[in-house]
Short mmCIF file of C-alpha atoms and ligand atoms in Angstrom, two decimals:
data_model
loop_
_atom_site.label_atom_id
_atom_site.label_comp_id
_atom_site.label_asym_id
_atom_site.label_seq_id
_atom_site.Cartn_x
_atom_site.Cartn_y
_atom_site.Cartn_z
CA UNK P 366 117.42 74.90 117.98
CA UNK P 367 115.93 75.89 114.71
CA UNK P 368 115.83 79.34 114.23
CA UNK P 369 112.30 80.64 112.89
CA UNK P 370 111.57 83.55 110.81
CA UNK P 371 108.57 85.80 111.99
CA UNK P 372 107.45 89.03 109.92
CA UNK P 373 105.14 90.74 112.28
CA UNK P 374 102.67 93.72 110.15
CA UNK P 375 101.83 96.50 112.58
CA UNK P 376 98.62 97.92 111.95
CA UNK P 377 97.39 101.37 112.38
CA UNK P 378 95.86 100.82 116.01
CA UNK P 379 99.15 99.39 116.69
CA UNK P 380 100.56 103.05 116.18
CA UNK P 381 97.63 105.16 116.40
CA UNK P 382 94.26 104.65 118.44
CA UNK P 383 90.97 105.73 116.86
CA UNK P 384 90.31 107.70 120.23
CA UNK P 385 93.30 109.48 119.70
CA UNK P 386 94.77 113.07 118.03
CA UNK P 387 97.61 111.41 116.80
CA UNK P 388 100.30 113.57 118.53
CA UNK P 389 103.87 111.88 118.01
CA UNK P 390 103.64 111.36 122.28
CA UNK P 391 99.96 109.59 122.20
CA UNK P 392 102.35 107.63 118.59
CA UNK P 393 105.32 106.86 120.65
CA UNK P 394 103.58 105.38 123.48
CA UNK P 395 101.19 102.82 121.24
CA UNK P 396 104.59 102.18 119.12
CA UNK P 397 106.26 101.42 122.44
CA UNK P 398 103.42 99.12 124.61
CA UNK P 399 103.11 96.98 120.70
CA UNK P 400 106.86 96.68 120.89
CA UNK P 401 107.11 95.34 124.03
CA UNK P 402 104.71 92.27 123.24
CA UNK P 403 107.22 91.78 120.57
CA UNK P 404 110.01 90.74 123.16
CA UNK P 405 108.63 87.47 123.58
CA UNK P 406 109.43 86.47 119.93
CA UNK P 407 113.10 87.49 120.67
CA UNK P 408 113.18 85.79 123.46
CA UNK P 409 112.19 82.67 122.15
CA UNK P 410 114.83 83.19 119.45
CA UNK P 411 112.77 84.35 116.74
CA UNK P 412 115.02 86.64 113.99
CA UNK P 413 112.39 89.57 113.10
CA UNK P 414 111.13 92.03 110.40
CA UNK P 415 108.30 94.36 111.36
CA UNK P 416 106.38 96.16 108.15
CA UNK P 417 103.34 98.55 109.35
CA UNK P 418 100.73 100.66 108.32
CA UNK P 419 100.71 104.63 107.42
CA UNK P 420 97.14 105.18 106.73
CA UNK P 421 96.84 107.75 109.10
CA UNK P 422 100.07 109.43 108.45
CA UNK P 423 100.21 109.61 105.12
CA UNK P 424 96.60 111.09 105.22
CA UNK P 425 98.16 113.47 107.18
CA UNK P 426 101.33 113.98 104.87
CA UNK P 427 99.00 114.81 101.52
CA UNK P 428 96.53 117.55 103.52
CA UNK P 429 99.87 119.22 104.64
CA UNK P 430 100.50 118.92 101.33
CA UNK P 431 97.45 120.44 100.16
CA UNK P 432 97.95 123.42 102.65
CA UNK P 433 101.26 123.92 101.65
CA UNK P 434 100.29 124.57 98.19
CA UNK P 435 97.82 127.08 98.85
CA UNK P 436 99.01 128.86 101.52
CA UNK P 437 102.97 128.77 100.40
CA UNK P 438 102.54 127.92 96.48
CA UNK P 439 104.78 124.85 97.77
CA UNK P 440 104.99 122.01 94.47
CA UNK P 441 102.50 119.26 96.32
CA UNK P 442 104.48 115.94 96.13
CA UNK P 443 103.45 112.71 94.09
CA UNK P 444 101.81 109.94 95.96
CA UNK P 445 105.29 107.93 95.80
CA UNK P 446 107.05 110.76 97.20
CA UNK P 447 104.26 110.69 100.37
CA UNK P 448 104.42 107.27 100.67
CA UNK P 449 108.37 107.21 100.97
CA UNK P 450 108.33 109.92 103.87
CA UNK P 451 105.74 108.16 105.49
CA UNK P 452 108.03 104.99 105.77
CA UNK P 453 110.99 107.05 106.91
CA UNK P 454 109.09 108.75 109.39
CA UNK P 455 107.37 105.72 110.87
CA UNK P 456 110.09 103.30 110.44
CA UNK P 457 112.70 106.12 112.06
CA UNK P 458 110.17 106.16 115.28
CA UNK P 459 109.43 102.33 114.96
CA UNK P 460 113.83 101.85 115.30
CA UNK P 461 113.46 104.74 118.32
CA UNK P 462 111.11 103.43 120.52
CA UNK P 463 112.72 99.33 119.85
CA UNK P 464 116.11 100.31 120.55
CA UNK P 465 114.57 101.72 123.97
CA UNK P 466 113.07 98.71 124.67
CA UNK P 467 115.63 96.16 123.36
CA UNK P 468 117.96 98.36 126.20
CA UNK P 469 115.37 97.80 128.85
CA UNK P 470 115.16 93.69 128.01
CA UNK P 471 118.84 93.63 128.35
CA UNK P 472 118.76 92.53 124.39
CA UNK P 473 121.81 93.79 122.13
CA UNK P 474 120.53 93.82 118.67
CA UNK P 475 120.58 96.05 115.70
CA UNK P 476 117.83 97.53 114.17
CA UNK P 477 117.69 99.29 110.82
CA UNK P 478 114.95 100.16 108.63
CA UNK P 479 114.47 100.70 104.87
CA UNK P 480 112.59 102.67 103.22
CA UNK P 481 111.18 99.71 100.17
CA UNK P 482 109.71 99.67 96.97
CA UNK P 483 107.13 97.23 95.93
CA UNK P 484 106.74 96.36 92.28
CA UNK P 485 102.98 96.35 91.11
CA UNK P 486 102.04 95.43 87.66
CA UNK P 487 101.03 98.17 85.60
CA UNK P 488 98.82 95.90 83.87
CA UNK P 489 96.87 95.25 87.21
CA UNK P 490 93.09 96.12 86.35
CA UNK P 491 93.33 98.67 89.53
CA UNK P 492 94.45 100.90 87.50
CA UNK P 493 91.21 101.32 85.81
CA UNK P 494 89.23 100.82 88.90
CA UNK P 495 90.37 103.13 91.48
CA UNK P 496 88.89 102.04 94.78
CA UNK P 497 91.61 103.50 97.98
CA UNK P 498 90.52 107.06 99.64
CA UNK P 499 93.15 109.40 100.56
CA UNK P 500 94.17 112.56 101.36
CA UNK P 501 91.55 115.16 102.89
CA UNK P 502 87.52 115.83 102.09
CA UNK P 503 86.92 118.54 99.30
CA UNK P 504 83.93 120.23 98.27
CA UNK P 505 82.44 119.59 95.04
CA UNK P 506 84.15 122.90 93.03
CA UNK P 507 87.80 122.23 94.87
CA UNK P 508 87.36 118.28 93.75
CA UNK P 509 86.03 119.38 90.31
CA UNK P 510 89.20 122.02 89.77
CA UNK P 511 91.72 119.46 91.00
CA UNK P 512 90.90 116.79 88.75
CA UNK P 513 90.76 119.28 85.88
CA UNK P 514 94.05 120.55 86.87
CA UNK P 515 95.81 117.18 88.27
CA UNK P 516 94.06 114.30 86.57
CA UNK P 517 92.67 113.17 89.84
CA UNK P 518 89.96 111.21 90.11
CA UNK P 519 87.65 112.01 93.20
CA UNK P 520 84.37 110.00 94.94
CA UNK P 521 81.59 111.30 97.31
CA UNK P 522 81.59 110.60 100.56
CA UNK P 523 78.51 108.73 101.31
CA UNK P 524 78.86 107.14 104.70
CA UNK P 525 80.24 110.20 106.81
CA UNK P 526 80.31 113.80 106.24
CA UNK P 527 79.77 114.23 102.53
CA UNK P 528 82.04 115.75 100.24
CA UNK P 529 84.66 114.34 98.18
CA UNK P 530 88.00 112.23 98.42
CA UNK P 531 90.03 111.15 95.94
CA UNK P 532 90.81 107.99 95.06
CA UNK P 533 93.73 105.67 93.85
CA UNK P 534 94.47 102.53 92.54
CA UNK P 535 95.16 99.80 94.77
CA UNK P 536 97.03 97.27 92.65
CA UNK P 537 98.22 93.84 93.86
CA UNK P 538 101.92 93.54 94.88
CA UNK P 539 104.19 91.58 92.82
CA UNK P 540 107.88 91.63 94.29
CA UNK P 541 109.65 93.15 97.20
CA UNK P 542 112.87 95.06 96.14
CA UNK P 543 115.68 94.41 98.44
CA UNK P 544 114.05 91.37 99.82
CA UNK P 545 117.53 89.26 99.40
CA UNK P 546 118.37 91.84 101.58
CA UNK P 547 115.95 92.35 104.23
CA UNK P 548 116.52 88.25 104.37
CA UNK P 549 119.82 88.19 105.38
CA UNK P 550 120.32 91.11 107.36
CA UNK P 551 116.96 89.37 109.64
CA UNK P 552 118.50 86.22 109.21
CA UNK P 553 121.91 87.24 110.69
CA UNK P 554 120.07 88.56 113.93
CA UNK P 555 118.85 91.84 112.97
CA UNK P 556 115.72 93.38 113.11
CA UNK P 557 114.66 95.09 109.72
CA UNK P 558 111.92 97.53 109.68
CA UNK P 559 110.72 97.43 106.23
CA UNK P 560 107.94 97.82 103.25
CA UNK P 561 106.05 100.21 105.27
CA UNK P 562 102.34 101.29 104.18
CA UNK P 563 103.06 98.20 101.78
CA UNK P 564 105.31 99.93 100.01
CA UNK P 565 106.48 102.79 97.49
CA UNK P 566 104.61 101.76 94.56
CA UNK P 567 106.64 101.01 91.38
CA UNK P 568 106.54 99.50 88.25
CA UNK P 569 109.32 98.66 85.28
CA UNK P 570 107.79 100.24 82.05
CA UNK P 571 108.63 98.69 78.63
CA UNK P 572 112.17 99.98 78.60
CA UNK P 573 113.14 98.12 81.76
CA UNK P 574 113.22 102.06 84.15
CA UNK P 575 111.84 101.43 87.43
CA UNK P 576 108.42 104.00 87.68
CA UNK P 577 106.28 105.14 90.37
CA UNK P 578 102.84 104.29 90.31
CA UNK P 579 99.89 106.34 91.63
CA UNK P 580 98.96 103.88 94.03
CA UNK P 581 99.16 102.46 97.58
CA UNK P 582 99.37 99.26 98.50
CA UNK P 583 97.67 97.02 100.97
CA UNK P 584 100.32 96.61 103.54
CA UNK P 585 99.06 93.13 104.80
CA UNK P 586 99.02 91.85 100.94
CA UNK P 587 102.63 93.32 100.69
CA UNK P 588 104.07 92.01 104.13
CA UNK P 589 102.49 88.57 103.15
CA UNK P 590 104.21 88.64 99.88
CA UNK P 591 107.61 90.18 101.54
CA UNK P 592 107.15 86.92 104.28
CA UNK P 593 106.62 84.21 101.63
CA UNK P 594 109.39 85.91 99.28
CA UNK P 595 112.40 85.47 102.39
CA UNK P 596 110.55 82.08 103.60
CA UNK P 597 109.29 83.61 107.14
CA UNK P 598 107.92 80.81 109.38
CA UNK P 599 105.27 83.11 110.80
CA UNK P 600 103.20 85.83 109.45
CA UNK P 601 101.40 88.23 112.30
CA UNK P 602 98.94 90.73 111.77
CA UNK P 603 98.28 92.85 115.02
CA UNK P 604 95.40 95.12 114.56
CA UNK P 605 92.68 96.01 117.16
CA UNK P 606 90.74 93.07 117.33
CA UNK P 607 91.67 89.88 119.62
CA UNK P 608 90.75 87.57 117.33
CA UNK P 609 89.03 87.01 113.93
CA UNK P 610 84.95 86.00 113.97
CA UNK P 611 82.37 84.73 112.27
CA UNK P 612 78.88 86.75 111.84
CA UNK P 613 81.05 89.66 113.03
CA UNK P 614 78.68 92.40 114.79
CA UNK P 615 75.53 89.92 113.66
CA UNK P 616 73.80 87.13 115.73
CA UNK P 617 75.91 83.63 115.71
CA UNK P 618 79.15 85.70 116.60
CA UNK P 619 81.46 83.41 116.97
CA UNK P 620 85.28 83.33 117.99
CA UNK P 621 87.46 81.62 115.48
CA UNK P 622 90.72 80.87 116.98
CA UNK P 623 92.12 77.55 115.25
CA UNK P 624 91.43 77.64 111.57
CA UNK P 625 92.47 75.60 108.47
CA UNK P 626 93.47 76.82 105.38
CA UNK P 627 90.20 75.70 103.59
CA UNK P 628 87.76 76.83 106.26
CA UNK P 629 89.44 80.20 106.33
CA UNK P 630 89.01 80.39 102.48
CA UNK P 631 85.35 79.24 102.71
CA UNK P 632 84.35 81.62 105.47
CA UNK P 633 86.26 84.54 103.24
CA UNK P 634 84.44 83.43 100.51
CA UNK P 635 80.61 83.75 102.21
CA UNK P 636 81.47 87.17 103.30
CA UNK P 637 82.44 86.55 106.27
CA UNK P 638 85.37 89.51 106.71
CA UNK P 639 84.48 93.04 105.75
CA UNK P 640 85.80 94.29 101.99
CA UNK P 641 88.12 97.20 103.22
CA UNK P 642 89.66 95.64 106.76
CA UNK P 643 89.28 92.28 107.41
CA UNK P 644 89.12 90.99 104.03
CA UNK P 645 92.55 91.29 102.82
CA UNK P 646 94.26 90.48 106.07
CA UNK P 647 92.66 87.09 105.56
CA UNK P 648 93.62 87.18 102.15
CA UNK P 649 97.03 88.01 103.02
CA UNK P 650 97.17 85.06 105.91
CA UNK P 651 95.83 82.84 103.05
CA UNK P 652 98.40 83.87 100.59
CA UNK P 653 101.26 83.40 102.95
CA UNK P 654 99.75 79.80 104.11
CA UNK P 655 99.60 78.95 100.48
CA UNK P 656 103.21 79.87 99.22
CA UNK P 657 104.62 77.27 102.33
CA UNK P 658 104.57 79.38 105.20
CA UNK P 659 103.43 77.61 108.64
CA UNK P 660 101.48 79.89 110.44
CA UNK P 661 99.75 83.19 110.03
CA UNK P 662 98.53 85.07 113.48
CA UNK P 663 96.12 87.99 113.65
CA UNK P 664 95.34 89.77 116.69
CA UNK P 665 94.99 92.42 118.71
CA UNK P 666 98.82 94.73 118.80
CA UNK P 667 98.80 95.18 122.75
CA UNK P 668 97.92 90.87 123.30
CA UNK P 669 100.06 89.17 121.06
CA UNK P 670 102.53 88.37 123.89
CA UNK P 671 99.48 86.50 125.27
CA UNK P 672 98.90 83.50 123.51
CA UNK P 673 95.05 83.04 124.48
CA UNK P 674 94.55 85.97 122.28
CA UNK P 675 95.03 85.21 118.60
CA UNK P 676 93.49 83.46 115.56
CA UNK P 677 95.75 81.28 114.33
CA UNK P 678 95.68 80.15 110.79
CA UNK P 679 97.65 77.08 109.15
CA UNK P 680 97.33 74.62 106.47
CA UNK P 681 95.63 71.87 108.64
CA UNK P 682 94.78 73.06 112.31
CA UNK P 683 94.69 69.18 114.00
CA UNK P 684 98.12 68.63 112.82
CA UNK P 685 99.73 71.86 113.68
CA UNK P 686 97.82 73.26 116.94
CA UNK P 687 100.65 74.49 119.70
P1 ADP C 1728 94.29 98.05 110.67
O1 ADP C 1728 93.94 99.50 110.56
O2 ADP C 1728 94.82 97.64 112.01
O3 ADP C 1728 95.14 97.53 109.56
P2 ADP C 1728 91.50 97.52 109.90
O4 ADP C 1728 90.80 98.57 110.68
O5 ADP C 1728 91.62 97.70 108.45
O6 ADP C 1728 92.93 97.24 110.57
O7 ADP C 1728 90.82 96.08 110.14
C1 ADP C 1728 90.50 95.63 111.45
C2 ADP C 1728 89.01 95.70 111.64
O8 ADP C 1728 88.37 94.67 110.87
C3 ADP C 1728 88.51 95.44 113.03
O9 ADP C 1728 88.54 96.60 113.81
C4 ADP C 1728 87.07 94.95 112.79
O10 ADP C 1728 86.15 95.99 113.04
C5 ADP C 1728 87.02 94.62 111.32
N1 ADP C 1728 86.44 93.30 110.99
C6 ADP C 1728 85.64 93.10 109.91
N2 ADP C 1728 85.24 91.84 109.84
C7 ADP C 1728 85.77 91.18 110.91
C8 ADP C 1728 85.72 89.83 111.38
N3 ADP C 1728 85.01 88.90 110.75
N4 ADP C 1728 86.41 89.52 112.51
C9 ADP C 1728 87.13 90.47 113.14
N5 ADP C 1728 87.22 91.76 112.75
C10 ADP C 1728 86.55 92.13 111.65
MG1 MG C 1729 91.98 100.44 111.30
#
């Protein structure tokens, strides 16, 4: 038997429910139902790396931040910093909650998880077109005194509540560090949990140091990058959607659950996927697709064992449909 490569991107829902606190319980339980639609991938000999989301958490991270300053005078942490303990704490419950359920499939593997670094391009016209909200909601005076004092550079808040948020760069990735790595510890049976909330963003500046950047990353874009760069077979995305549509939410909804590569791009293309969430998954499946990888998956985190569920993206759908 061939054995196949999958990188599997969990996404926030996968972690953390919308109708949900967030309390590490309501987080362990989510972790632990998405893991267990995981086993079937092991079972059918799949070697595995897992990347995820932090949205939530590191949103969480930066207002404790925040409070910490003011109520402690506690030096608030660079975005890098944030990012970093984000992965560790994630990717430390992530490793938790699998080796439970490896035990309880009877499966002996290890699992280990890295906290990664993804190199961004400093160059990358994000930088002068800051677009990703984090961190809490200020009022206009608290937004207007931080970016005196910090630099930062801060949006309203039209859709919900009002106020402001600031907002960072979101540049493109460009490498994995440690990929090598991540390959050959997945390929030798492992499980690596890695390049979580796509990644600690850094750059090499013109003397060849490895910087951070004042960034995030698009996880999917990074985990589709990480799964071309150690030639992955399969690329999932579980989020909280079954499959992928067309005229999403309009009339003409329509399931998509086969698709080419040059439908997908067309459908992308007349605006089919929303900017900020569908949009670069798609991207990302396209990317991944494109650089020679066979399949890319998104669906829903708690079906993916099922395969009704699932849009199912490859180069040319009538050759490759399973
Ligand atoms: P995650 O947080 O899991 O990474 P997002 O919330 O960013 O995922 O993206 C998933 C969301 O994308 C879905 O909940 C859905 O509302 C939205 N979406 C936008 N366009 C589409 C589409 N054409 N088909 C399916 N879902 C779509
Ligand atoms: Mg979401």
């Amino acid at each position: 038997m061939n054995k196949k490569l999958a990188v599997v991107a969990l996404g926030g829902n996968a972690l953390l429910r919308g109708d949900q606190i967030g309390t590490i319980e309501e987080q362990e339980q989510n972790t632990t139902e998405t893991l267990e639609n995981l086993i079937f991938l092991l079972n059918e000999g799949y070697d595995l790396v897992i990347t995820h989301g932090n949205g939530p958490q590191v949103g969480n991270i930066l207002m404790r931040n925040d409070a910490g300053e003011q109520v402690y005078n506690i030096a608030q942490m660079p975005l890098d910093i944030c990012v970093a303990d984000s992965q560790g704490g994630i990717g430390y419950m992530i490793e938790r909650m699998l080796r439970n359920v490896l035990i309880r499939h009877g499966i002996k593997k290890n699992v280990v998880c890295l906290v990664t670094q993804v190199l961004v391009d400093i160059n990358d016209p994000a930088f002068n077109d800051p677009q990703k909200r984090v961190g809490k909601i200020y009022t206009k005076d608290q937004a207007d005194d931080l970016s005196s004092r910090k630099g930062w550079i801060f949006r309203e808040e039209v859709k919900t509540q009002g106020g402001y948020r600031r907002v960072v760069p979101s540049p493109v990735p460009v490498g994995v560090m440690n990929d090598s790595i991540i390959s050959c510890l997945a390929r030798e049976g492992n499980i690596v949990i890695a390049a979580g909330g796509g990644g600690v963003p850094v750059y090499i500046d013109s003397e060849n140091n490895v910087r951070p950047a004042e960034a995030v990353i698009d996880k999917d874009l990074a985990s589709s990058l990480l799964a071309s760069h150690i030639g992955a077979d399969e690329f999932y995305i579980l989020t909280d959607v079954p499959y992928i549509y067309i005229n999403y939410k309009k009339p003409g909804e329509e399931i998509r659950e086969f698709l080419d590569y040059a439908d997908t791009l067309k459908f992308l293309n007349e605006g089919h996927f929303a900017k900020g969430s569908m949009a670069p998954k798609i991207q990302a499946c396209l990317n991944f697709i494109n650089s020679g990888g066979k399949m890319s998956v998104i669906t829903e985190a708690f079906k993916l064992a099922d395969k009704r569920y699932g849009s199912k993206i490859t180069m040319n759908y009538e050759d490759d449909r399973r």
